[in-house]
Short mmCIF file of C-alpha atoms in Angstrom, two decimals:
data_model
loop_
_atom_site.label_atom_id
_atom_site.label_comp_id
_atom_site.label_asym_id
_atom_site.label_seq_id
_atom_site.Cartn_x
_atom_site.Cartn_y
_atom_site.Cartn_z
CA UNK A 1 200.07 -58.08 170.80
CA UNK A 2 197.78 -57.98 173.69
CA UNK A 3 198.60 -55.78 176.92
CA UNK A 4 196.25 -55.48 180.47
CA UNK A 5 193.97 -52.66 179.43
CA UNK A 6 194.81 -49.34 181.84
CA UNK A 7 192.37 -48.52 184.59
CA UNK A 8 190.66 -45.10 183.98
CA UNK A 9 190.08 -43.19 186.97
CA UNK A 10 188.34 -39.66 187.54
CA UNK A 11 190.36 -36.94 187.59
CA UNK A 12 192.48 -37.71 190.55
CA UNK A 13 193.21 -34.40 192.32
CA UNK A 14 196.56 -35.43 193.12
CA UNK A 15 198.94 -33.00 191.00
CA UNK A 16 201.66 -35.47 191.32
CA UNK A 17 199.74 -38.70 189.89
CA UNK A 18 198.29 -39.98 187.08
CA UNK A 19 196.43 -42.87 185.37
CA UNK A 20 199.43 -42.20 182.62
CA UNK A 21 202.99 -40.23 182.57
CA UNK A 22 204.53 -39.40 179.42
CA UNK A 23 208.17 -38.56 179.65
CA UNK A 24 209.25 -36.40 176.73
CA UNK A 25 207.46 -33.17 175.21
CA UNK A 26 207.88 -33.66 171.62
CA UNK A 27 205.46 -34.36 168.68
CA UNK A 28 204.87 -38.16 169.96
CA UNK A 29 204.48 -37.18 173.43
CA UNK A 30 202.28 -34.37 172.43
CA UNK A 31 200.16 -36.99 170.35
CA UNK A 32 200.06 -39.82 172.61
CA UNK A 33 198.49 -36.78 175.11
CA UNK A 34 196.27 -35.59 172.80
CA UNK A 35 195.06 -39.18 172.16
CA UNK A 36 194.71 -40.23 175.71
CA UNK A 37 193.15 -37.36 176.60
CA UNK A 38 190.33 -37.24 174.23
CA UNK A 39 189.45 -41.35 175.62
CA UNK A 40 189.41 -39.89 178.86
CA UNK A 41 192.51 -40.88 180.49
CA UNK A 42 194.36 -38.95 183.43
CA UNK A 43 197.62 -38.21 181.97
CA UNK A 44 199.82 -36.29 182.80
CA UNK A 45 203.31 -34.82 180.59
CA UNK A 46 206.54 -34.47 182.05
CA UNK A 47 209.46 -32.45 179.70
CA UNK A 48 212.83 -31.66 181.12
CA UNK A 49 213.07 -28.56 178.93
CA UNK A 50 210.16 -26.56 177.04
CA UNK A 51 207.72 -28.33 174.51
CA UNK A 52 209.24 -29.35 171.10
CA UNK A 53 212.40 -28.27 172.31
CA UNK A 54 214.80 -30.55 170.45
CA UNK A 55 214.14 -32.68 166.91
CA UNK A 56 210.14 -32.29 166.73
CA UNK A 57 209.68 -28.65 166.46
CA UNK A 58 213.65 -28.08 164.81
CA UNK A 59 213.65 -30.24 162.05
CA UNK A 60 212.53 -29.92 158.08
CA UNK A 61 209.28 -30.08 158.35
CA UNK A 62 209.10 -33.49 156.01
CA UNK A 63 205.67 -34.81 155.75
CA UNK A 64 206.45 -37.38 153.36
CA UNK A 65 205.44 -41.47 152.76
CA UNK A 66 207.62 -41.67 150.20
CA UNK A 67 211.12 -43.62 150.35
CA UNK A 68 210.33 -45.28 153.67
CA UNK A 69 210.60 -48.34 154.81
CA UNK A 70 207.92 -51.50 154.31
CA UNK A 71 207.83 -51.55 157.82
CA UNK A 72 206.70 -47.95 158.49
CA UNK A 73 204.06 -47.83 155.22
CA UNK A 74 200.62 -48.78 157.50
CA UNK A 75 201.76 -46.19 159.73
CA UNK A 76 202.28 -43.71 157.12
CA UNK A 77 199.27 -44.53 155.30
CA UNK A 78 197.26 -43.68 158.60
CA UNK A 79 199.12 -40.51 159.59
CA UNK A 80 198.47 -38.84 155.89
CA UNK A 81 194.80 -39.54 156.86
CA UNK A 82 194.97 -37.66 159.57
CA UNK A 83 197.38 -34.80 158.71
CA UNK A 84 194.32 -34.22 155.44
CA UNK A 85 192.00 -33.86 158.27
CA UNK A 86 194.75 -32.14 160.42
CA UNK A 87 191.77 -29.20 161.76
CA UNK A 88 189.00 -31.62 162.86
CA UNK A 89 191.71 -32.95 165.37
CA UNK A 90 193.86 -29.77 166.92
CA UNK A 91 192.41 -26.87 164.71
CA UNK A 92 194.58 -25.97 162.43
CA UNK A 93 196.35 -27.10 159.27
CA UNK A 94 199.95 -26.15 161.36
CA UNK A 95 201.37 -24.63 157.67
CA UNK A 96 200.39 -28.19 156.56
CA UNK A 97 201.03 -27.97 152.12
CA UNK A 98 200.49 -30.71 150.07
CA UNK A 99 203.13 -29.49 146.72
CA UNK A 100 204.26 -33.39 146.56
CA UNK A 101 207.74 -34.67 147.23
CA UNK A 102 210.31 -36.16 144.82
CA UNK A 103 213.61 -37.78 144.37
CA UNK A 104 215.65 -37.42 141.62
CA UNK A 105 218.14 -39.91 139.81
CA UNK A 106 221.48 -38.28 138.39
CA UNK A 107 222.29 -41.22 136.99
CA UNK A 108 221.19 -45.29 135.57
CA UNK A 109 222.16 -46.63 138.45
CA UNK A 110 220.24 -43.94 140.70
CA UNK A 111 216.91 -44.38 138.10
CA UNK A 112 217.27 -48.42 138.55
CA UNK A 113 217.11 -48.27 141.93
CA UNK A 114 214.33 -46.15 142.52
CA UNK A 115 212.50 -49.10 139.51
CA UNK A 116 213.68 -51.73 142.43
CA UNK A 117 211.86 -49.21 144.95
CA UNK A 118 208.47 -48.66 142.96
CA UNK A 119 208.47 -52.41 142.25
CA UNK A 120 208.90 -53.50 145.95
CA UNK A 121 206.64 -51.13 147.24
CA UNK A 122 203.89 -52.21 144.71
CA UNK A 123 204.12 -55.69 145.14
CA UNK A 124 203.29 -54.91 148.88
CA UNK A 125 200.13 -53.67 147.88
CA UNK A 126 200.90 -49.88 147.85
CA UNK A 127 200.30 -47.60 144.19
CA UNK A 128 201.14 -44.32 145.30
CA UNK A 129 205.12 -44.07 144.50
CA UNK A 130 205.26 -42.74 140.61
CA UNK A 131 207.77 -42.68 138.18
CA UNK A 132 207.93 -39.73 136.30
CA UNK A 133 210.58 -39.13 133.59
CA UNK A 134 213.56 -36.96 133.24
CA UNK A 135 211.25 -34.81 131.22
CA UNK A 136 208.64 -34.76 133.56
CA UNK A 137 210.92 -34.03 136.20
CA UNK A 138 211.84 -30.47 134.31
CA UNK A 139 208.26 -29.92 134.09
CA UNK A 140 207.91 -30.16 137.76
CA UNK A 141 211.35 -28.82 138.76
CA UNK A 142 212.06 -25.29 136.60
CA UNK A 143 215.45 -25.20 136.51
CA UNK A 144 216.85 -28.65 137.22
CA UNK A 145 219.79 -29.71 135.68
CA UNK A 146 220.19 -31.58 132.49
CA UNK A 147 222.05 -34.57 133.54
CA UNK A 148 218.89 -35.23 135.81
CA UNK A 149 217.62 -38.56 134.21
CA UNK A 150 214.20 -39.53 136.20
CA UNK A 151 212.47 -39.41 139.40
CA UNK A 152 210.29 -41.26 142.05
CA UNK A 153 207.56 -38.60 143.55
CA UNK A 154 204.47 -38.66 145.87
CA UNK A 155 202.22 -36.08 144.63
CA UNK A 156 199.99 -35.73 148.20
CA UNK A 157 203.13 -35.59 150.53
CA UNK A 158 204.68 -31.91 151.40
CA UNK A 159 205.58 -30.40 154.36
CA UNK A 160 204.19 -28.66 157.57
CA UNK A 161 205.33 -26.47 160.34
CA UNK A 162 207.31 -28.31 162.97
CA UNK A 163 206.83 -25.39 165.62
CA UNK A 164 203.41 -24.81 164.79
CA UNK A 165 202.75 -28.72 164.90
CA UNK A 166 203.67 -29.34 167.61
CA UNK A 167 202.06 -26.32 169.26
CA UNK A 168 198.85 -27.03 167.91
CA UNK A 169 198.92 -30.89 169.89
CA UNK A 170 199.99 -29.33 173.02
CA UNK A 171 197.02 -26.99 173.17
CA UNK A 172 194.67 -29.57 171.71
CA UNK A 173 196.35 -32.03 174.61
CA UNK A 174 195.16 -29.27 177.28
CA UNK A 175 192.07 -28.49 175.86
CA UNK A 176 191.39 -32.09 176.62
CA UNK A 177 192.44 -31.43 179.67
CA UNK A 178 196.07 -32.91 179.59
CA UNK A 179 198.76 -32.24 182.35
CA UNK A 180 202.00 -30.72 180.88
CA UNK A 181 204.48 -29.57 183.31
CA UNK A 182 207.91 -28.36 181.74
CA UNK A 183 211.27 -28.19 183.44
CA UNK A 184 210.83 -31.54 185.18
CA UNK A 185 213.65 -33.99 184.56
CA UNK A 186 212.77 -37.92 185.38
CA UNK A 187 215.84 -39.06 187.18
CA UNK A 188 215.20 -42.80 188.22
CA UNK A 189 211.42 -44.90 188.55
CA UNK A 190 210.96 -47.69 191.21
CA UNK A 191 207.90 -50.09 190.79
CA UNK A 192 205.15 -50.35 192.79
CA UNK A 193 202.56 -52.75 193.15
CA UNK A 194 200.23 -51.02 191.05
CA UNK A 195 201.86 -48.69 188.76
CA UNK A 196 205.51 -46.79 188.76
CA UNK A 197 206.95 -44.05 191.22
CA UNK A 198 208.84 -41.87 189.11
CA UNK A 199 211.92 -39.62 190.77
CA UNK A 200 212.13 -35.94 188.85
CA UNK A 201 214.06 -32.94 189.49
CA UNK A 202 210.18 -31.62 190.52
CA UNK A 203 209.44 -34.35 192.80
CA UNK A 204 208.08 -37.94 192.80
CA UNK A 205 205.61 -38.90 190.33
CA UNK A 206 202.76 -41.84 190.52
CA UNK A 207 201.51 -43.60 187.31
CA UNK A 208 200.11 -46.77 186.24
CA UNK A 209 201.72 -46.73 182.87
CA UNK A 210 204.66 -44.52 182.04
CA UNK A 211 205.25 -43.89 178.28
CA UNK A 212 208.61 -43.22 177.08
CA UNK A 213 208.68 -40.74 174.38
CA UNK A 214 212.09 -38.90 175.43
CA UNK A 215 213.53 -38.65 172.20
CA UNK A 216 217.36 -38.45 171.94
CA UNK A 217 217.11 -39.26 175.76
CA UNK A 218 214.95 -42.16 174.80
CA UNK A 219 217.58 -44.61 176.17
CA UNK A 220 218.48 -43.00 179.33
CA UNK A 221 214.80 -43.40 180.11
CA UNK A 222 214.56 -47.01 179.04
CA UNK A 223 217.71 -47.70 181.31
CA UNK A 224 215.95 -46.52 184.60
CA UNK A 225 213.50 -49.77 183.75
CA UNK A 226 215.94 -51.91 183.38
CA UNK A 227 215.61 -51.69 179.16
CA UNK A 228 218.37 -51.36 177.37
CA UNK A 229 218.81 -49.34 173.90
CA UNK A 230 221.23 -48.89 171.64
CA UNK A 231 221.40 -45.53 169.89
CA UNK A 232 223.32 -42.66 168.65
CA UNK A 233 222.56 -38.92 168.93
CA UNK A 234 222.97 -36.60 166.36
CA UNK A 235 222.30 -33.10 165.16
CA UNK A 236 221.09 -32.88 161.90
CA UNK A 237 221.18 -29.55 160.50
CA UNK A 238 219.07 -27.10 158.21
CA UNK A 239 219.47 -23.56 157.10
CA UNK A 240 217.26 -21.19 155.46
CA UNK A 241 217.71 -18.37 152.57
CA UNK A 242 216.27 -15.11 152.09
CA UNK A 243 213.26 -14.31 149.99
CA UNK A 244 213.95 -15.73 146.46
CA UNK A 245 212.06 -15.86 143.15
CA UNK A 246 209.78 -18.19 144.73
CA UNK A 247 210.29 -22.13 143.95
CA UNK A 248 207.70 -23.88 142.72
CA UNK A 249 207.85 -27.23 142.81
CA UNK A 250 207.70 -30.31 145.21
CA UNK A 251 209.71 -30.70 148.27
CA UNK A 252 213.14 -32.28 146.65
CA UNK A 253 215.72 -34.94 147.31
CA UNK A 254 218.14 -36.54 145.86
CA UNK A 255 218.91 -40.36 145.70
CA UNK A 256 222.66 -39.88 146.54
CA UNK A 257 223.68 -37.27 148.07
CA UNK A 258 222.15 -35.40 151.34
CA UNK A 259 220.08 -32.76 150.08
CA UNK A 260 216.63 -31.51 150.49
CA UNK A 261 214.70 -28.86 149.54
CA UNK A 262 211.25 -26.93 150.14
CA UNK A 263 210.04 -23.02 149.94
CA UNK A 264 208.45 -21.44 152.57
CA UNK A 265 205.52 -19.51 152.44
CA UNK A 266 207.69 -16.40 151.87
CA UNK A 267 209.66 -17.34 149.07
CA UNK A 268 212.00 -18.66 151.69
CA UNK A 269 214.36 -21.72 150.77
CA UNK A 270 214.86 -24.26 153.76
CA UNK A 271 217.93 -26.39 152.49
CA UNK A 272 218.46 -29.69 154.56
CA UNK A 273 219.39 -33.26 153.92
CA UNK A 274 221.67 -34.68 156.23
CA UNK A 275 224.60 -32.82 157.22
CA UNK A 276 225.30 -32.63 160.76
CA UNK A 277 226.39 -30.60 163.46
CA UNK A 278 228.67 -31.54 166.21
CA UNK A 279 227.56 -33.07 168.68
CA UNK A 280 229.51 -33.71 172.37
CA UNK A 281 227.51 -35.93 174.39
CA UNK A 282 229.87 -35.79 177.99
CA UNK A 283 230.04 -31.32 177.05
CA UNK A 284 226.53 -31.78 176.21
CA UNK A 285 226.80 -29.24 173.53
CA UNK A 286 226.55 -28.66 169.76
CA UNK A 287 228.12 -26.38 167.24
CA UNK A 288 226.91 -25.83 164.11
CA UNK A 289 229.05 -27.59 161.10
CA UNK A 290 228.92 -24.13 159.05
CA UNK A 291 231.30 -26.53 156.25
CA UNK A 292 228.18 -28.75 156.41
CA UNK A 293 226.00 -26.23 155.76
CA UNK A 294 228.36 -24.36 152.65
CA UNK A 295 228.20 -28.30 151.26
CA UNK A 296 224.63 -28.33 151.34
CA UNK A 297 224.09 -24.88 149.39
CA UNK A 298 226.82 -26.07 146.58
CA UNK A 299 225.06 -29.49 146.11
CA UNK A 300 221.79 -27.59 145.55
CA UNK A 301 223.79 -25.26 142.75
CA UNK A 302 224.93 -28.16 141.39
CA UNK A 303 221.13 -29.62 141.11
CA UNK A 304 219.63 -26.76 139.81
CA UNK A 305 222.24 -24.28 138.58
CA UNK A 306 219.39 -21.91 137.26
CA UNK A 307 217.74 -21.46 141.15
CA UNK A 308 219.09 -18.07 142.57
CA UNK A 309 220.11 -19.16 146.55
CA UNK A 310 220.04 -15.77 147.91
CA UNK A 311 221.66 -15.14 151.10
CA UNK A 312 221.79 -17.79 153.94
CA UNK A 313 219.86 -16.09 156.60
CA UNK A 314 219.72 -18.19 159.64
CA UNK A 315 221.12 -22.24 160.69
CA UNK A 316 220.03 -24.52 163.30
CA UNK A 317 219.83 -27.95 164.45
CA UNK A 318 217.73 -30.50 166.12
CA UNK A 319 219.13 -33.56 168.02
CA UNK A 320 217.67 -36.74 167.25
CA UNK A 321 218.15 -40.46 168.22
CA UNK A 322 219.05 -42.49 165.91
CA UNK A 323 218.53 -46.72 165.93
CA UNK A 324 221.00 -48.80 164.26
CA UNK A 325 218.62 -50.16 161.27
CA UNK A 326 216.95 -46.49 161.02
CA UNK A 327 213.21 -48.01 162.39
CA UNK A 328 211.87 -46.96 165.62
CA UNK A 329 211.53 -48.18 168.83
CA UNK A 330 207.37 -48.37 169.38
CA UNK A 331 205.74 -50.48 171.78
CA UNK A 332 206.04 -52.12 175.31
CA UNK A 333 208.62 -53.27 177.15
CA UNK A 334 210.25 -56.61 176.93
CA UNK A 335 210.73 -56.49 180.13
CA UNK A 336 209.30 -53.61 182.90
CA UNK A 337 205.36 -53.97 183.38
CA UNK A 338 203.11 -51.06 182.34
CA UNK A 339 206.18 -48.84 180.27
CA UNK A 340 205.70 -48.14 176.53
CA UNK A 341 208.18 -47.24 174.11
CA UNK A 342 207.96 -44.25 171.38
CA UNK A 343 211.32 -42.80 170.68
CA UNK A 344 214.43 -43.47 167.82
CA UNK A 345 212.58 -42.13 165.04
CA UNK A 346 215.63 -41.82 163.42
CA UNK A 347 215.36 -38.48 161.60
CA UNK A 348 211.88 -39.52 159.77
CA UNK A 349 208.98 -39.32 162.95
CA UNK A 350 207.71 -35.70 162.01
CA UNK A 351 205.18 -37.05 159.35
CA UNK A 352 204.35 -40.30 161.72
CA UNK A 353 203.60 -38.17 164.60
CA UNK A 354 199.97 -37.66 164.78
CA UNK A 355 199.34 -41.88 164.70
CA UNK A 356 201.84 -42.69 167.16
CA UNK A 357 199.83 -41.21 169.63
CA UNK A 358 196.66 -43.36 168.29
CA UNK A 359 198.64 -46.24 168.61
CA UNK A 360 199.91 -45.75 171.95
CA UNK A 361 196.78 -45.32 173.24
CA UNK A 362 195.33 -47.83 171.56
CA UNK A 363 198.08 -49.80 173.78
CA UNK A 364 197.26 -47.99 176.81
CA UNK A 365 193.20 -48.06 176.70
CA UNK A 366 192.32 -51.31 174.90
CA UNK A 367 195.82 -53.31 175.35
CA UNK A 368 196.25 -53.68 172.24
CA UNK A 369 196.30 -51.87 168.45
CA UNK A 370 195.29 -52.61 165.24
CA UNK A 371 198.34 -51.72 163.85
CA UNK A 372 201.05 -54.09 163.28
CA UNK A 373 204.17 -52.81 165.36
CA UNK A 374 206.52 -55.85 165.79
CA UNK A 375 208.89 -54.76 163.12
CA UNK A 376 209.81 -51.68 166.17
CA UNK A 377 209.54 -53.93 168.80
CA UNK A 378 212.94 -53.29 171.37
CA UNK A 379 214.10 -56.51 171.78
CA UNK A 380 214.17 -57.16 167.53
CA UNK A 381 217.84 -56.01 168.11
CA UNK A 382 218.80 -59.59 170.30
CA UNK A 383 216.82 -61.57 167.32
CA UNK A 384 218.20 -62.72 164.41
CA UNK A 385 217.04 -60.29 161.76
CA UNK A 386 215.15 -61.86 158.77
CA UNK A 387 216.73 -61.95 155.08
CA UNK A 388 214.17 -60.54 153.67
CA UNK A 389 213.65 -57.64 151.14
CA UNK A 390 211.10 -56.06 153.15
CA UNK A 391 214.14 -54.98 154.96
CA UNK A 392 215.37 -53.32 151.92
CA UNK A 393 215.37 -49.87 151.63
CA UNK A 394 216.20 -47.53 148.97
CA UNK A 395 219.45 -45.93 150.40
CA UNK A 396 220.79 -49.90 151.27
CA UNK A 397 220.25 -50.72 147.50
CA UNK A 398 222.15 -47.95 146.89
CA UNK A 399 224.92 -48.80 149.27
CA UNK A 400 224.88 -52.01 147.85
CA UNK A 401 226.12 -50.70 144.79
CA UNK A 402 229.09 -49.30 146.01
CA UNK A 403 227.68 -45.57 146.53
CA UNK A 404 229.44 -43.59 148.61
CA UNK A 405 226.87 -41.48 150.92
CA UNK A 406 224.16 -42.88 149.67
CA UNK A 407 221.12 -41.05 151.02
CA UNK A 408 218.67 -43.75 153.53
CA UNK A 409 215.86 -42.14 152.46
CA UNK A 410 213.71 -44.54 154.28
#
């Protein structure tokens, strides 16, 4: 994939243009700044609300290779490179620990499918998925119930600090000297002979190159270039406990079923997995699912009967765009000149984050990447889609088998 490298100008002067606008102010806008910025590109960050208001500073904090999808493991691979060296790029480790992650299997069917998993992942050239046994499970997990029969684990995943994350690529964005205006809304573009005019609640807005990294609004963007995306927007939730007996083990899932957990600094427990909130898109408001939520605590009891919960102390939600096969949407248009795609990241772009914004630069600077990207390409969903199991993910096996709710861990 081969794109007209950008023109780098000077710093322009002109508040209002830019060699580069990024709509959307959340981790991969953030990154794609920070990115830009440091190659010496004008850009400039437009968010209609505050920075990391929605799914990339309010979700679980996942920082995780595990469980995804064939497609996404390059990317992975690179972004745990650079969230290990985290500091040398935005200084700071943004609550960055690396305790591991793991999903369990409750039953032979669960255990088989995460041997289908290790085995498909392996034979595309990747070792570090392990299968640990039910008793080394227990040793890992105090506390974990007995009917618990394996498990598939990443030691070097763990989690991080969404707020602090994405803080700490704003500020590294600006210290590059990045643009990043907040309360600006991008309300239609127009093409121009060289570059995009871009209509906002703050004014009109020059670029060459606009990138798209709106999030949940990712398709209401692409429409204004004449792109069209299907997605659906939804809220998933998370709660967390007061101060327990502190957990100590790896972040947690299970294979079916949507649960997750990890412990806070604190002794903290931050419960997620799945359940959702509810979401009105023409009220344009949400409302916690506090049924969801009770679900979510008694699926943990059930998992570890010995942990003590404590008391829930506070519930929230972060709304998130979600793309019919659960991949992303990464790279130029199909069809409007000099726009770039980074949004639909499907409830898994927290841990992919800090290479996005490599890769769109990459795009932007040199007109190409080194990455291959076609897998998230837009117009993949008006092409036949290839029987293949590289397609296959572990929560499609399990649907497969007739699993009701069968967590798509990738």
């Amino acid at each position: 994939m081969t794109l007209a490298p950008c023109a780098i100008h000077p710093a322009r002067g002109d508040r209002q243009g830019a060699d580069v606008i990024i709509v959307g102010g959340g981790l991969q806008g953030c990154s794609a700044a920070l990115h830009l910025a440091g190659r010496g590109v004008d850009v400039l960050l437009l968010e209609r609300d505050h920075v990391g208001r929605h799914a990339s500073a309010a979700n679980a904090g996942g920082v995780r290779r595990i469980g995804r999808h064939p497609a996404e493991l390059e990317l992975s691979a690179a972004s745990a490179r650079i969230w290990e060296r985290l500091p040398d790029l935005v200084g700071t480790e943004a609550g960055f620990q690396r305790v591991g992650h793991m999903f369990v299997a409750e039953t032979e069917d669960e255990l088989d499918a995460l041997r289908a998993r290790r085995a498909q992942v392996q034979a595309l050239g990747h070792e570090f998925e392990e299968l640990v046994s039910a008793e080394e499970v227990r040793a890992a997990v105090p506390g974990i119930g007995r009917h618990v029969v394996g498990g598939l684990a990443n030691w070097s995943d763990g989690y991080a600090n969404p707020f602090a994350t994405v803080r700490a690529f704003r500020e590294a964005a600006l210290r590059l000297g990045a643009r990043i205006e907040t309360g600006v809304r991008v309300d239609a573009a127009r093409r121009l002979d060289d570059g995009w005019l871009l209509a906002t609640t703050g004014g009109e807005y020059r670029a060459d190159r606009v990138l798209n990294c709106a999030g949940f609004g990712g398709a209401r963007v692409a429409a204004m270039f004449g792109d069209e995306a299907s997605l659906s927007v939804e809220a998933p939730m998370m709660m967390v406990t007061t101060p327990v007996p502190r957990y100590h083990g790896p972040v947690l899932g299970r294979v079916k079923g949507r649960m997750s957990l990890k412990a806070s600094a604190n002794g903290s427990l931050l419960i997620g997995g799945g359940h959702r909130a509810r979401y009105s898109d023409t009220a344009r408001k949400v409302t916690v699912d506090f049924a969801g939520i009770a679900k979510s605590a008694r699926t943990l009891g059930e998992l570890m009967p010995d942990l003590t919960l404590g008391r829930i102390q506070r519930a929230w939600y972060g709304l998130e765009a979600y793309t019919t096969d659960g991949l992303p949407i990464l790279g130029p248009s199909p069809s409007a000149r000099g726009l770039l795609h980074a949004f639909g990241f499907s409830g898994h772009g927290f841990q992919l984050g800090p290479v996005i914004g490599r890769v769109l630069s990459d795009l932007v600077v040199d007109g190409t990447t080194g990455f291959d990207i076609s897998a998230f390409a837009l117009d993949r969903f008006s092409r036949p889609r290839p029987d293949n199991p590289v397609w296959c993910s572990l929560g499609a096996r399990m649907a497969a088998k007739d699993s009701p709710g069968a967590l798509p861990i990738s």
